[in-house]
Coordinates of C-alpha atoms in Angstrom, one line a residue:
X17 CA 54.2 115.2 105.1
X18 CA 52.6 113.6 102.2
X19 CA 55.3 113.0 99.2
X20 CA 53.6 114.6 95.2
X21 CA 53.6 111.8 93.0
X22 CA 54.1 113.5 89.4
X23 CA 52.8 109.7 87.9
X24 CA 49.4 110.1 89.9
X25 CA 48.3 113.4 89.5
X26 CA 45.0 114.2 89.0
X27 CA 43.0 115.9 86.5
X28 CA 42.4 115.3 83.0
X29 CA 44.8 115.8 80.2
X30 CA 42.7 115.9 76.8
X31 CA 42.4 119.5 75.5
X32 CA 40.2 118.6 72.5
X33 CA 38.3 115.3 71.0
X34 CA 36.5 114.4 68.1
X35 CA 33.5 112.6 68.5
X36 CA 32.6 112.4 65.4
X37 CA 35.3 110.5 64.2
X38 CA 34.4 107.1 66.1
X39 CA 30.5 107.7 64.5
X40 CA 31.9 108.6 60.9
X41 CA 34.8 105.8 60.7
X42 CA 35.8 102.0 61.7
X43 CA 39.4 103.2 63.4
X44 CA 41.9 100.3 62.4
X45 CA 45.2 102.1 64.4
X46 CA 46.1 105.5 66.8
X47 CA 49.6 107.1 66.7
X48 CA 50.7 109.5 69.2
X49 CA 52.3 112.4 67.1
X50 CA 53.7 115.6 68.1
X51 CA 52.5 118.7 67.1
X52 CA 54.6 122.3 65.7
X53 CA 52.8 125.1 67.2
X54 CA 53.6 128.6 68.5
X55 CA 54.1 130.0 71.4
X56 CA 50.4 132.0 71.2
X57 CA 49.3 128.5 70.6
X58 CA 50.0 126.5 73.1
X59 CA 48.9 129.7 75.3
X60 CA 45.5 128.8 73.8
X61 CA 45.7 125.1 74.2
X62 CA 45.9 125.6 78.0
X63 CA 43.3 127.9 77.8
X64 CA 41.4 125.2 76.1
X65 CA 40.3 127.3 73.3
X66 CA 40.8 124.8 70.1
X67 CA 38.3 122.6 67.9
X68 CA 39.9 119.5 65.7
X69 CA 36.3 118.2 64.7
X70 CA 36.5 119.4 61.3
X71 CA 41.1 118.7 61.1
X72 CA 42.1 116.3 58.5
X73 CA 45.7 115.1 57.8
X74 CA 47.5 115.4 54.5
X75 CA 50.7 114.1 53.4
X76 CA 53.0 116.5 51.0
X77 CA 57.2 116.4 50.2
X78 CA 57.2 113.2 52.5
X79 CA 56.1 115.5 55.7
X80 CA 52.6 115.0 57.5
X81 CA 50.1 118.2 58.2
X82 CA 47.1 119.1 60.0
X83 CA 44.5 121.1 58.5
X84 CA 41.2 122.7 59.4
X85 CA 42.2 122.6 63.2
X86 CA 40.8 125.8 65.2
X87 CA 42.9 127.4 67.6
X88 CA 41.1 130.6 69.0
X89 CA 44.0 133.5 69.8
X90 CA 43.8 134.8 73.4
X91 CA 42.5 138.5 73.6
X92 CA 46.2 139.1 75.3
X93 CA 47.7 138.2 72.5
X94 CA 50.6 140.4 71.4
X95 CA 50.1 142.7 68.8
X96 CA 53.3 142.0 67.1
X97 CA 52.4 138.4 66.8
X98 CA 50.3 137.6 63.5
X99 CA 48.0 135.2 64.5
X100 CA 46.1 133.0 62.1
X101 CA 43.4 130.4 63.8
X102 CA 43.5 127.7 61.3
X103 CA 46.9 127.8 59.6
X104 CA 48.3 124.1 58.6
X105 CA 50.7 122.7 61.4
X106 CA 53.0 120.0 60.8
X107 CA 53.1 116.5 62.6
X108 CA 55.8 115.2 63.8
X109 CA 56.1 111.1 63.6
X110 CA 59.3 109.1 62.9
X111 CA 60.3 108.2 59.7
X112 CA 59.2 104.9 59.6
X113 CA 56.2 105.8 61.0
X114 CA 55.5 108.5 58.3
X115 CA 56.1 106.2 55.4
X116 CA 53.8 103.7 56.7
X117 CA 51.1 106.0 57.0
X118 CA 51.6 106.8 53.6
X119 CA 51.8 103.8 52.0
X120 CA 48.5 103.0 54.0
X121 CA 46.7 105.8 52.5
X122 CA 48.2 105.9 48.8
X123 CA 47.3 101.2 48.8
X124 CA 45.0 100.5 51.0
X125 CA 42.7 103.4 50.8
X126 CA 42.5 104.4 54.5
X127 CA 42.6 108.1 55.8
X128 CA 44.4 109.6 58.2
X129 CA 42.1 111.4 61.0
X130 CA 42.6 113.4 64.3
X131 CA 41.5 112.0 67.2
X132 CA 42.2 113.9 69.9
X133 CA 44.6 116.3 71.4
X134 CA 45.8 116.3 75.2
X135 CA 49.0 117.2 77.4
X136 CA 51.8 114.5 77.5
X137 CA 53.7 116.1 80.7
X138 CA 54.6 119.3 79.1
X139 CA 54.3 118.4 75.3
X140 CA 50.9 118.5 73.6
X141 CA 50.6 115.5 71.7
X142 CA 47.5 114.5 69.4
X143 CA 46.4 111.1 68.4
X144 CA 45.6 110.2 65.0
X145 CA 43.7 107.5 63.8
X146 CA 44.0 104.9 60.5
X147 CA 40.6 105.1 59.4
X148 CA 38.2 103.7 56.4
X149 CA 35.1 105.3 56.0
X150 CA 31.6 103.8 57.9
X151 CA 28.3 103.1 55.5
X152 CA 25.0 104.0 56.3
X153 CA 24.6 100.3 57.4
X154 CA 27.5 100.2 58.9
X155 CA 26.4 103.4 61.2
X156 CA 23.0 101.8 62.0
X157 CA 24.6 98.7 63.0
X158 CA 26.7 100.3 65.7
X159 CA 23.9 102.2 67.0
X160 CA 22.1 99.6 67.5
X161 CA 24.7 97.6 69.3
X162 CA 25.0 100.9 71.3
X163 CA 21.5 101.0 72.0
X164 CA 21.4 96.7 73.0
X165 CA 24.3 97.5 75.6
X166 CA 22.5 100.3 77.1
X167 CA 19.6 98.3 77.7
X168 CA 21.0 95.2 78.7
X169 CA 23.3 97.0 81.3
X170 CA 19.5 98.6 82.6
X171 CA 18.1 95.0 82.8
X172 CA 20.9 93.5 84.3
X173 CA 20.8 96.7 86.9
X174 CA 17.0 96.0 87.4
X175 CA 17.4 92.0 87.6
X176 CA 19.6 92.1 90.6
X177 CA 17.5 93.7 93.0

């Protein structure tokens, strides 16, 4: 009889990315943060029914929040339950964590973005990003470095046989 090994199980975890982020910014740091939701919420999130592409993070009364983060309601939803799909949800990081994302973004000038949002055994847990902004430039730069590894993998392929 073969043993389940709860380390190795198989399957992917991420509920939720955003793309966009890695095109739109140079991402300096990721934190793992938790995330306050309810319990219609986290029915959803294994249902896979949320979209953080447009979420940003603010910073108000020393707490951190997510806003602009879609979370579709089930049709079972209870009827007693008032359901709102993008209501702000609050993060939950460590103190010291917090304040150093705050003094980040109030001296350096970065911004705080979502990342992406998957299953940490039972928790769900989203990774945000210290970001600064990407130029024009600075976006045709990496898509051409894109576009140089793509082809250099296809010669390197090609050159082997």
């Amino acid at each position: 009889m073969i043993k389940k090994n709860s380390r190795n199980k198989t399957g992917n975890n991420t509920i939720a990315q955003n793309r966009q982020a890695r095109h739109d910014y140079f991402i300096q740091d990721d934190i793992e943060v938790g995330l306050e939701l309810q319990g219609w919420e986290v029915k959803s999130l294994r249902a896979g029914k949320v979209n953080i592409a447009e979420s940003y993070i603010f910073f108000k009364g020393g707490e951190a929040y997510m806003s602009g983060a879609t979370i579709t309601p089930l049709n079972a939803t209870s009827t007693h339950v008032v359901s709102n799909s993008t209501r702000i949800r609050k993060l939950l990081l460590k103190r010291r964590e917090l304040n150093s994302l705050i003094g980040k973004v109030n001296r350096e000038g970065y911004t705080v973005i979502a990342l992406s949002m998957y299953w940490k055994h039972s928790w769900a847990k989203l990774k945000i990003g210290l970001a600064k902004g990407k130029k024009l430039h600075d976006k045709r730069d990496s898509a051409k470095d894109r576009d140089w590894l793509r082809d250099k993998a296809r010669i390197m392929k090609h050159a082997t046989r």
